[in-house]
Structure formats: structure tokens, C-alpha cells
GROMACS .gro file of N, CA and C in nm:
model
  474
    1GLN      N    1  11.588  15.222  -0.917
    1GLN     CA    2  11.713  15.186  -0.982
    1GLN      C    3  11.831  15.229  -0.893
    2LEU      N    4  11.824  15.356  -0.843
    2LEU     CA    5  11.932  15.405  -0.758
    2LEU      C    6  11.944  15.322  -0.630
    3THR      N    7  11.836  15.285  -0.573
    3THR     CA    8  11.838  15.204  -0.452
    3THR      C    9  11.901  15.068  -0.481
    4SER      N   10  11.862  15.012  -0.595
    4SER     CA   11  11.916  14.883  -0.635
    4SER      C   12  12.066  14.892  -0.659
    5ASP      N   13  12.110  15.001  -0.730
    5ASP     CA   14  12.253  15.021  -0.755
    5ASP      C   15  12.328  15.042  -0.623
    6SER      N   16  12.272  15.117  -0.532
    6SER     CA   17  12.340  15.142  -0.406
    6SER      C   18  12.349  15.013  -0.324
    7GLU      N   19  12.244  14.930  -0.330
    7GLU     CA   20  12.248  14.801  -0.261
    7GLU      C   21  12.356  14.712  -0.322
    8ALA      N   22  12.369  14.715  -0.454
    8ALA     CA   23  12.471  14.634  -0.523
    8ALA      C   24  12.610  14.681  -0.481
    9LYS      N   25  12.627  14.813  -0.475
    9LYS     CA   26  12.757  14.868  -0.432
    9LYS      C   27  12.786  14.829  -0.287
   10LEU      N   28  12.685  14.831  -0.199
   10LEU     CA   29  12.703  14.792  -0.060
   10LEU      C   30  12.741  14.644  -0.050
   11VAL      N   31  12.683  14.561  -0.137
   11VAL     CA   32  12.718  14.419  -0.139
   11VAL      C   33  12.863  14.402  -0.182
   12GLN      N   34  12.907  14.479  -0.286
   12GLN     CA   35  13.047  14.473  -0.331
   12GLN      C   36  13.142  14.519  -0.220
   13VAL      N   37  13.105  14.627  -0.150
   13VAL     CA   38  13.188  14.677  -0.040
   13VAL      C   39  13.196  14.572   0.070
   14ALA      N   40  13.084  14.508   0.101
   14ALA     CA   41  13.082  14.404   0.204
   14ALA      C   42  13.169  14.286   0.160
   15GLU      N   43  13.158  14.247   0.030
   15GLU     CA   44  13.240  14.137  -0.021
   15GLU      C   45  13.389  14.173  -0.015
   16LEU      N   46  13.421  14.296  -0.048
   16LEU     CA   47  13.559  14.342  -0.039
   16LEU      C   48  13.608  14.341   0.106
   17ALA      N   49  13.520  14.380   0.198
   17ALA     CA   50  13.556  14.380   0.340
   17ALA      C   51  13.582  14.237   0.387
   18VAL      N   52  13.497  14.142   0.339
   18VAL     CA   53  13.518  14.001   0.374
   18VAL      C   54  13.649  13.951   0.315
   19ALA      N   55  13.676  13.984   0.191
   19ALA     CA   56  13.801  13.943   0.126
   19ALA      C   57  13.922  14.003   0.200
   20ARG      N   58  13.907  14.130   0.240
   20ARG     CA   59  14.016  14.195   0.313
   20ARG      C   60  14.039  14.127   0.447
   21ALA      N   61  13.930  14.093   0.517
   21ALA     CA   62  13.941  14.025   0.646
   21ALA      C   63  14.006  13.888   0.628
   22GLU      N   64  13.964  13.815   0.524
   22GLU     CA   65  14.024  13.684   0.497
   22GLU      C   66  14.173  13.699   0.465
   23PHE      N   67  14.207  13.800   0.389
   23PHE     CA   68  14.346  13.826   0.352
   23PHE      C   69  14.429  13.859   0.477
   24GLN      N   70  14.373  13.944   0.564
   24GLN     CA   71  14.442  13.979   0.688
   24GLN      C   72  14.458  13.857   0.779
   25SER      N   73  14.356  13.771   0.777
   25SER     CA   74  14.364  13.648   0.856
   25SER      C   75  14.475  13.558   0.802
   26THR      N   76  14.486  13.549   0.671
   26THR     CA   77  14.592  13.469   0.608
   26THR      C   78  14.728  13.527   0.643
   27ILE      N   79  14.739  13.660   0.635
   27ILE     CA   80  14.865  13.726   0.670
   27ILE      C   81  14.899  13.701   0.816
   28ALA      N   82  14.800  13.714   0.904
   28ALA     CA   83  14.823  13.690   1.046
   28ALA      C   84  14.868  13.546   1.071
   29GLY      N   85  14.803  13.451   1.001
   29GLY     CA   86  14.844  13.311   1.013
   29GLY      C   87  14.986  13.291   0.966
   30SER      N   88  15.022  13.355   0.855
   30SER     CA   89  15.158  13.344   0.803
   30SER      C   90  15.257  13.408   0.898
   31GLU      N   91  15.222  13.524   0.953
   31GLU     CA   92  15.310  13.589   1.049
   31GLU      C   93  15.327  13.503   1.174
   32GLY      N   94  15.219  13.436   1.215
   32GLY     CA   95  15.227  13.345   1.331
   32GLY      C   96  15.324  13.231   1.301
   33LYS      N   97  15.314  13.175   1.180
   33LYS     CA   98  15.405  13.067   1.141
   33LYS      C   99  15.549  13.117   1.138
   34VAL      N  100  15.570  13.237   1.085
   34VAL     CA  101  15.705  13.294   1.080
   34VAL      C  102  15.758  13.315   1.221
   35LEU      N  103  15.673  13.366   1.310
   35LEU     CA  104  15.715  13.388   1.448
   35LEU      C  105  15.747  13.255   1.517
   36ARG      N  106  15.664  13.151   1.492
   36ARG     CA  107  15.692  13.019   1.550
   36ARG      C  108  15.824  12.964   1.498
   37MET      N  109  15.851  12.981   1.369
   37MET     CA  110  15.976  12.935   1.311
   37MET      C  111  16.094  13.012   1.370
   38ASP      N  112  16.075  13.142   1.393
   38ASP     CA  113  16.180  13.223   1.455
   38ASP      C  114  16.209  13.176   1.597
   39VAL      N  115  16.105  13.144   1.672
   39VAL     CA  116  16.122  13.093   1.808
   39VAL      C  117  16.197  12.960   1.805
   40GLU      N  118  16.159  12.871   1.713
   40GLU     CA  119  16.227  12.741   1.702
   40GLU      C  120  16.375  12.760   1.664
   41ALA      N  121  16.403  12.854   1.574
   41ALA     CA  122  16.542  12.880   1.535
   41ALA      C  123  16.622  12.932   1.654
   42LYS      N  124  16.562  13.020   1.733
   42LYS     CA  125  16.630  13.073   1.851
   42LYS      C  126  16.651  12.963   1.955
   43GLN      N  127  16.555  12.872   1.970
   43GLN     CA  128  16.572  12.760   2.063
   43GLN      C  129  16.687  12.669   2.018
   44GLN      N  130  16.696  12.643   1.889
   44GLN     CA  131  16.805  12.561   1.837
   44GLN      C  132  16.940  12.631   1.858
   45SER      N  133  16.943  12.762   1.837
   45SER     CA  134  17.065  12.838   1.859
   45SER      C  135  17.105  12.832   2.007
   46LEU      N  136  17.007  12.843   2.096
   46LEU     CA  137  17.034  12.834   2.239
   46LEU      C  138  17.090  12.697   2.276
   47LYS      N  139  17.031  12.590   2.221
   47LYS     CA  140  17.082  12.455   2.248
   47LYS      C  141  17.226  12.442   2.200
   48ALA      N  142  17.256  12.498   2.083
   48ALA     CA  143  17.393  12.491   2.031
   48ALA      C  144  17.489  12.566   2.122
   49GLN      N  145  17.448  12.683   2.172
   49GLN     CA  146  17.534  12.759   2.263
   49GLN      C  147  17.553  12.686   2.395
   50GLU      N  148  17.445  12.626   2.448
   50GLU     CA  149  17.456  12.551   2.573
   50GLU      C  150  17.550  12.432   2.556
   51LEU      N  151  17.542  12.366   2.442
   51LEU     CA  152  17.631  12.253   2.413
   51LEU      C  153  17.776  12.299   2.405
   52SER      N  154  17.797  12.414   2.344
   52SER     CA  155  17.931  12.470   2.334
   52SER      C  156  17.986  12.502   2.472
   53VAL      N  157  17.903  12.561   2.557
   53VAL     CA  158  17.946  12.593   2.694
   53VAL      C  159  17.976  12.464   2.770
   54ALA      N  160  17.890  12.362   2.756
   54ALA     CA  161  17.911  12.236   2.826
   54ALA      C  162  18.042  12.170   2.783
   55ARG      N  163  18.079  12.184   2.657
   55ARG     CA  164  18.203  12.125   2.609
   55ARG      C  165  18.326  12.198   2.662
   56HIS      N  166  18.308  12.319   2.711
   56HIS     CA  167  18.421  12.398   2.759
   56HIS      C  168  18.425  12.410   2.911
   57GLN      N  169  18.343  12.330   2.980
   57GLN     CA  170  18.344  12.331   3.126
   57GLN      C  171  18.447  12.232   3.177
   58VAL      N  172  18.501  12.261   3.293
   58VAL     CA  173  18.593  12.171   3.360
   58VAL      C  174  18.519  12.117   3.482
   59LEU      N  175  18.501  11.985   3.485
   59LEU     CA  176  18.428  11.922   3.595
   59LEU      C  177  18.519  11.822   3.666
   60SER      N  178  18.506  11.817   3.796
   60SER     CA  179  18.584  11.722   3.876
   60SER      C  180  18.500  11.596   3.896
   61PRO      N  181  18.562  11.480   3.892
   61PRO     CA  182  18.487  11.358   3.917
   61PRO      C  183  18.450  11.340   4.064
   62ILE      N  184  18.508  11.421   4.153
   62ILE     CA  185  18.476  11.413   4.296
   62ILE      C  186  18.442  11.551   4.349
   63ASP      N  187  18.366  11.554   4.458
   63ASP     CA  188  18.342  11.679   4.530
   63ASP      C  189  18.463  11.703   4.618
   64GLY      N  190  18.499  11.826   4.635
   64GLY     CA  191  18.613  11.854   4.722
   64GLY      C  192  18.661  11.996   4.713
   65VAL      N  193  18.786  12.016   4.752
   65VAL     CA  194  18.848  12.147   4.757
   65VAL      C  195  18.964  12.150   4.659
   66ILE      N  196  18.975  12.256   4.580
   66ILE     CA  197  19.086  12.271   4.487
   66ILE      C  198  19.209  12.314   4.566
   67VAL      N  199  19.318  12.238   4.554
   67VAL     CA  200  19.440  12.271   4.626
   67VAL      C  201  19.554  12.311   4.533
   68ASP      N  202  19.544  12.280   4.406
   68ASP     CA  203  19.644  12.318   4.306
   68ASP      C  204  19.575  12.346   4.174
   69VAL      N  205  19.620  12.451   4.103
   69VAL     CA  206  19.567  12.482   3.971
   69VAL      C  207  19.683  12.476   3.873
   70PHE      N  208  19.672  12.390   3.771
   70PHE     CA  209  19.780  12.370   3.674
   70PHE      C  210  19.760  12.452   3.548
   71LYS      N  211  19.635  12.487   3.516
   71LYS     CA  212  19.604  12.565   3.395
   71LYS      C  213  19.520  12.685   3.435
   72ARG      N  214  19.527  12.790   3.358
   72ARG     CA  215  19.449  12.912   3.384
   72ARG      C  216  19.347  12.932   3.274
   73GLY      N  217  19.251  13.020   3.298
   73GLY     CA  218  19.149  13.051   3.198
   73GLY      C  219  19.211  13.098   3.068
   74GLY      N  220  19.164  13.046   2.957
   74GLY     CA  221  19.215  13.084   2.826
   74GLY      C  222  19.321  12.990   2.772
   75GLU      N  223  19.377  12.903   2.857
   75GLU     CA  224  19.477  12.808   2.809
   75GLU      C  225  19.407  12.690   2.743
   76TRP      N  226  19.468  12.638   2.637
   76TRP     CA  227  19.414  12.522   2.567
   76TRP      C  228  19.445  12.397   2.646
   77VAL      N  229  19.347  12.310   2.659
   77VAL     CA  230  19.366  12.181   2.720
   77VAL      C  231  19.296  12.075   2.636
   78LYS      N  232  19.342  11.954   2.649
   78LYS     CA  233  19.279  11.842   2.579
   78LYS      C  234  19.195  11.764   2.681
   79PRO      N  235  19.094  11.693   2.635
   79PRO     CA  236  19.017  11.611   2.729
   79PRO      C  237  19.111  11.516   2.803
   80GLY      N  238  19.095  11.510   2.933
   80GLY     CA  239  19.179  11.424   3.015
   80GLY      C  240  19.299  11.493   3.076
   81ASP      N  241  19.333  11.615   3.029
   81ASP     CA  242  19.445  11.690   3.088
   81ASP      C  243  19.409  11.731   3.230
   82ALA      N  244  19.506  11.723   3.320
   82ALA     CA  245  19.483  11.769   3.457
   82ALA      C  246  19.491  11.921   3.458
   83VAL      N  247  19.386  11.985   3.509
   83VAL     CA  248  19.385  12.131   3.518
   83VAL      C  249  19.391  12.177   3.664
   84ALA      N  250  19.358  12.087   3.756
   84ALA     CA  251  19.361  12.121   3.898
   84ALA      C  252  19.371  11.993   3.979
   85ARG      N  253  19.414  12.008   4.104
   85ARG     CA  254  19.416  11.894   4.197
   85ARG      C  255  19.309  11.920   4.302
   86VAL      N  256  19.221  11.823   4.319
   86VAL     CA  257  19.108  11.835   4.410
   86VAL      C  258  19.121  11.727   4.516
   87ILE      N  259  19.101  11.765   4.642
   87ILE     CA  260  19.100  11.665   4.749
   87ILE      C  261  18.964  11.668   4.816
   88ASN      N  262  18.921  11.550   4.857
   88ASN     CA  263  18.793  11.535   4.925
   88ASN      C  264  18.821  11.512   5.073
   89LEU      N  265  18.789  11.609   5.155
   89LEU     CA  266  18.817  11.599   5.298
   89LEU      C  267  18.712  11.517   5.373
   90GLU      N  268  18.604  11.478   5.304
   90GLU     CA  269  18.499  11.399   5.367
   90GLU      C  270  18.533  11.250   5.368
   91GLN      N  271  18.616  11.204   5.273
   91GLN     CA  272  18.650  11.062   5.263
   91GLN      C  273  18.802  11.046   5.261
   92LEU      N  274  18.860  11.042   5.379
   92LEU     CA  275  19.005  11.028   5.389
   92LEU      C  276  19.043  10.883   5.418
   93HIS      N  277  19.161  10.845   5.370
   93HIS     CA  278  19.219  10.715   5.398
   93HIS      C  279  19.358  10.739   5.456
   94ALA      N  280  19.392  10.661   5.556
   94ALA     CA  281  19.529  10.662   5.608
   94ALA      C  282  19.600  10.542   5.547
   95GLU      N  283  19.722  10.564   5.502
   95GLU     CA  284  19.800  10.458   5.440
   95GLU      C  285  19.909  10.417   5.538
   96GLY      N  286  19.929  10.287   5.552
   96GLY     CA  287  20.031  10.239   5.643
   96GLY      C  288  20.104  10.120   5.585
   97PHE      N  289  20.217  10.089   5.648
   97PHE     CA  290  20.300   9.977   5.607
   97PHE      C  291  20.339   9.899   5.732
   98LEU      N  292  20.326   9.768   5.725
   98LEU     CA  293  20.365   9.682   5.837
   98LEU      C  294  20.474   9.587   5.791
   99SER      N  295  20.573   9.568   5.877
   99SER     CA  296  20.680   9.474   5.843
   99SER      C  297  20.667   9.351   5.931
  100GLY      N  298  20.742   9.249   5.900
  100GLY     CA  299  20.740   9.126   5.978
  100GLY      C  300  20.623   9.039   5.939
  101ASP      N  301  20.584   8.954   6.032
  101ASP     CA  302  20.475   8.859   6.004
  101ASP      C  303  20.337   8.916   6.036
  102VAL      N  304  20.332   9.037   6.088
  102VAL     CA  305  20.204   9.099   6.123
  102VAL      C  306  20.130   9.134   5.994
  103ARG      N  307  20.004   9.095   5.989
  103ARG     CA  308  19.922   9.125   5.871
  103ARG      C  309  19.782   9.161   5.920
  104PRO      N  310  19.737   9.286   5.898
  104PRO     CA  311  19.603   9.325   5.946
  104PRO      C  312  19.495   9.258   5.862
  105ASP      N  313  19.375   9.251   5.920
  105ASP     CA  314  19.261   9.192   5.849
  105ASP      C  315  19.173   9.301   5.793
  106ARG      N  316  19.123   9.277   5.675
  106ARG     CA  317  19.029   9.372   5.613
  106ARG      C  318  18.903   9.375   5.699
  107GLY      N  319  18.850   9.497   5.726
  107GLY     CA  320  18.732   9.514   5.809
  107GLY      C  321  18.764   9.532   5.956
  108GLN      N  322  18.888   9.519   5.994
  108GLN     CA  323  18.931   9.534   6.133
  108GLN      C  324  18.916   9.679   6.179
  109GLN      N  325  18.863   9.698   6.301
  109GLN     CA  326  18.845   9.830   6.359
  109GLN      C  327  18.979   9.877   6.417
  110VAL      N  328  19.015  10.002   6.393
  110VAL     CA  329  19.137  10.060   6.449
  110VAL      C  330  19.107  10.203   6.496
  111ARG      N  331  19.200  10.259   6.572
  111ARG     CA  332  19.187  10.397   6.617
  111ARG      C  333  19.314  10.471   6.575
  112LEU      N  334  19.297  10.587   6.514
  112LEU     CA  335  19.410  10.670   6.471
  112LEU      C  336  19.421  10.788   6.565
  113GLN      N  337  19.546  10.825   6.601
  113GLN     CA  338  19.569  10.935   6.694
  113GLN      C  339  19.674  11.029   6.638
  114LYS      N  340  19.652  11.155   6.667
  114LYS     CA  341  19.752  11.258   6.639
  114LYS      C  342  19.737  11.361   6.750
  115GLY      N  343  19.834  11.362   6.839
  115GLY     CA  344  19.824  11.453   6.953
  115GLY      C  345  19.704  11.413   7.038
  116ASP      N  346  19.614  11.508   7.062
  116ASP     CA  347  19.496  11.479   7.143
  116ASP      C  348  19.374  11.443   7.058
  117GLN      N  349  19.394  11.433   6.929
  117GLN     CA  350  19.283  11.399   6.838
  117GLN      C  351  19.281  11.248   6.815
  118GLU      N  352  19.161  11.190   6.818
  118GLU     CA  353  19.144  11.048   6.790
  118GLU      C  354  19.030  11.030   6.691
  119VAL      N  355  19.049  10.935   6.599
  119VAL     CA  356  18.946  10.905   6.500
  119VAL      C  357  18.941  10.754   6.482
  120ASP      N  358  18.819  10.698   6.478
  120ASP     CA  359  18.803  10.556   6.452
  120ASP      C  360  18.807  10.532   6.302
  121GLY      N  361  18.853  10.413   6.265
  121GLY     CA  362  18.859  10.377   6.125
  121GLY      C  363  18.846  10.228   6.105
  122VAL      N  364  18.835  10.189   5.980
  122VAL     CA  365  18.822  10.049   5.943
  122VAL      C  366  18.925  10.020   5.834
  123ILE      N  367  18.993   9.908   5.846
  123ILE     CA  368  19.090   9.871   5.742
  123ILE      C  369  19.012   9.832   5.618
  124ASP      N  370  19.034   9.908   5.511
  124ASP     CA  371  18.962   9.891   5.384
  124ASP      C  372  19.038   9.802   5.287
  125PHE      N  373  19.170   9.806   5.293
  125PHE     CA  374  19.251   9.736   5.193
  125PHE      C  375  19.378   9.684   5.258
  126VAL      N  376  19.414   9.561   5.224
  126VAL     CA  377  19.541   9.504   5.265
  126VAL      C  378  19.602   9.443   5.140
  127SER      N  379  19.723   9.485   5.108
  127SER     CA  380  19.789   9.437   4.986
  127SER      C  381  19.811   9.286   4.994
  128SER      N  382  19.803   9.222   4.880
  128SER     CA  383  19.823   9.078   4.872
  128SER      C  384  19.969   9.041   4.857
  129GLU      N  385  20.055   9.140   4.846
  129GLU     CA  386  20.197   9.110   4.829
  129GLU      C  387  20.282   9.193   4.925
  130ARG      N  388  20.397   9.142   4.953
  130ARG     CA  389  20.494   9.207   5.040
  130ARG      C  390  20.596   9.277   4.951
  131ASP      N  391  20.638   9.398   4.988
  131ASP     CA  392  20.741   9.469   4.912
  131ASP      C  393  20.870   9.387   4.917
  132SER      N  394  20.930   9.364   4.800
  132SER     CA  395  21.047   9.275   4.793
  132SER      C  396  21.171   9.336   4.858
  133VAL      N  397  21.180   9.467   4.868
  133VAL     CA  398  21.297   9.532   4.926
  133VAL      C  399  21.280   9.550   5.077
  134SER      N  400  21.167   9.611   5.118
  134SER     CA  401  21.148   9.642   5.260
  134SER      C  402  21.079   9.530   5.337
  135GLY      N  403  21.011   9.441   5.267
  135GLY     CA  404  20.938   9.333   5.334
  135GLY      C  405  20.810   9.381   5.399
  136GLU      N  406  20.763   9.501   5.365
  136GLU     CA  407  20.643   9.559   5.427
  136GLU      C  408  20.518   9.528   5.345
  137VAL      N  409  20.405   9.524   5.416
  137VAL     CA  410  20.274   9.506   5.354
  137VAL      C  411  20.199   9.639   5.365
  138ARG      N  412  20.143   9.685   5.254
  138ARG     CA  413  20.070   9.813   5.251
  138ARG      C  414  19.924   9.789   5.288
  139PHE      N  415  19.866   9.883   5.366
  139PHE     CA  416  19.723   9.876   5.399
  139PHE      C  417  19.664  10.017   5.403
  140LEU      N  418  19.531  10.026   5.387
  140LEU     CA  419  19.458  10.154   5.391
  140LEU      C  420  19.350  10.146   5.497
  141VAL      N  421  19.336  10.256   5.572
  141VAL     CA  422  19.232  10.266   5.674
  141VAL      C  423  19.137  10.377   5.632
  142ARG      N  424  19.007  10.344   5.621
  142ARG     CA  425  18.904  10.445   5.592
  142ARG      C  426  18.866  10.513   5.722
  143LEU      N  427  18.875  10.646   5.723
  143LEU     CA  428  18.848  10.722   5.845
  143LEU      C  429  18.700  10.753   5.857
  144ARG      N  430  18.656  10.759   5.981
  144ARG     CA  431  18.517  10.797   6.011
  144ARG      C  432  18.518  10.935   6.073
  145GLY      N  433  18.507  11.037   5.990
  145GLY     CA  434  18.507  11.174   6.041
  145GLY      C  435  18.642  11.216   6.092
  146GLY      N  436  18.644  11.318   6.173
  146GLY     CA  437  18.769  11.364   6.233
  146GLY      C  438  18.820  11.492   6.169
  147THR      N  439  18.933  11.537   6.221
  147THR     CA  440  18.987  11.664   6.174
  147THR      C  441  19.125  11.648   6.112
  148PHE      N  442  19.161  11.526   6.075
  148PHE     CA  443  19.290  11.506   6.010
  148PHE      C  444  19.289  11.566   5.871
  149LEU      N  445  19.408  11.604   5.825
  149LEU     CA  446  19.422  11.658   5.690
  149LEU      C  447  19.509  11.563   5.607
  150PRO      N  448  19.494  11.563   5.476
  150PRO     CA  449  19.581  11.481   5.393
  150PRO      C  450  19.727  11.517   5.419
  151GLY      N  451  19.809  11.415   5.438
  151GLY     CA  452  19.950  11.436   5.465
  151GLY      C  453  19.986  11.431   5.612
  152ASP      N  454  19.886  11.432   5.701
  152ASP     CA  455  19.913  11.422   5.845
  152ASP      C  456  19.974  11.285   5.877
  153ARG      N  457  20.067  11.284   5.973
  153ARG     CA  458  20.123  11.158   6.024
  153ARG      C  459  20.045  11.124   6.151
  154VAL      N  460  19.999  11.000   6.158
  154VAL     CA  461  19.919  10.957   6.272
  154VAL      C  462  19.972  10.826   6.327
  155ASP      N  463  19.938  10.799   6.452
  155ASP     CA  464  19.970  10.669   6.516
  155ASP      C  465  19.844  10.583   6.508
  156ILE      N  466  19.866  10.451   6.497
  156ILE     CA  467  19.753  10.360   6.487
  156ILE      C  468  19.750  10.270   6.610
  157GLU      N  469  19.628  10.252   6.664
  157GLU     CA  470  19.604  10.166   6.779
  157GLU      C  471  19.523  10.048   6.731
  158TRP      N  472  19.574   9.928   6.751
  158TRP     CA  473  19.504   9.808   6.705
  158TRP      C  474  19.405   9.772   6.808
   0.00000   0.00000   0.00000
């Protein structure tokens, strides 16, 4: 009888151990789900912060060098407000005006000079109209490399 009772008690203890293990497994599964939900919430929070940072960045539409700053950190600006002036030294154009009947051709090769510096260029644009006051025609020359800076005055060789 005692052996039978002790075996019955051992079976109950084993059943309780199984129930406890199943319960711990359920708890672990629930904790895993809670941790996964916490990770997802943190990922969503990170995306929201990254979006907020992206909305507060100032980006230039061109690569170049900042030469003027109109606004400082902490100042309110609206989309489209100029906050800085950027120049691209890799893609320069020389602007010129011709008077009289002379009219350059688009695509024409020219040479620009300033002192001992020379740079080849191509006429990129020729205005379709003559200025009514001066009678001049505006044209642009795209430069091919060189060391000229924006604002330099140069001579043109046709």
C-alpha cells in the first residue's frame, strides 16, 4: 500500500513538474512576444525620429562650396527659404555680350584667357533676342576645367 501511495505521489509530482514546465514555457513565449513587440515599438520610434531629423535637414540641390550663410542654427525657416549660397566650381559658365551683327553659334569652340591662364570652352547658349537698349546679344560659354573663379573677368578668343 505504501509503495503504491508513494508511486501515486511521485506521479502527481511528475504531473505538477510537467504543468510547471508547460506554464514556464507559456510565460517564456509570452515574454518573447512582449520583447518582440517592444523591439517593433522601438523601431517605429526610431523611424519617427529619423523622419523628424530628415525634415529638419538643409540640403543643397547642387554639390559645391558654401560662400554665404543667410540663416543660423536655431532660426525658423520655411521650405524654399534660402539659407545659404552655394557655388559649384566644377561647372562654371562665362557670360558674355556681343554687340553689332556678330552672333556666335551654339556649340562653337572658344578659348578664354585671364593673364597667363587659358581654358577651352564651348558656347552653350545664345539668346534669341537682342537687348533693346544696348543692342547686345547674351551668350554663355561652358568651361572645360581651369582655375577661373566665379566673378573673374576674362578675354575670349574666337
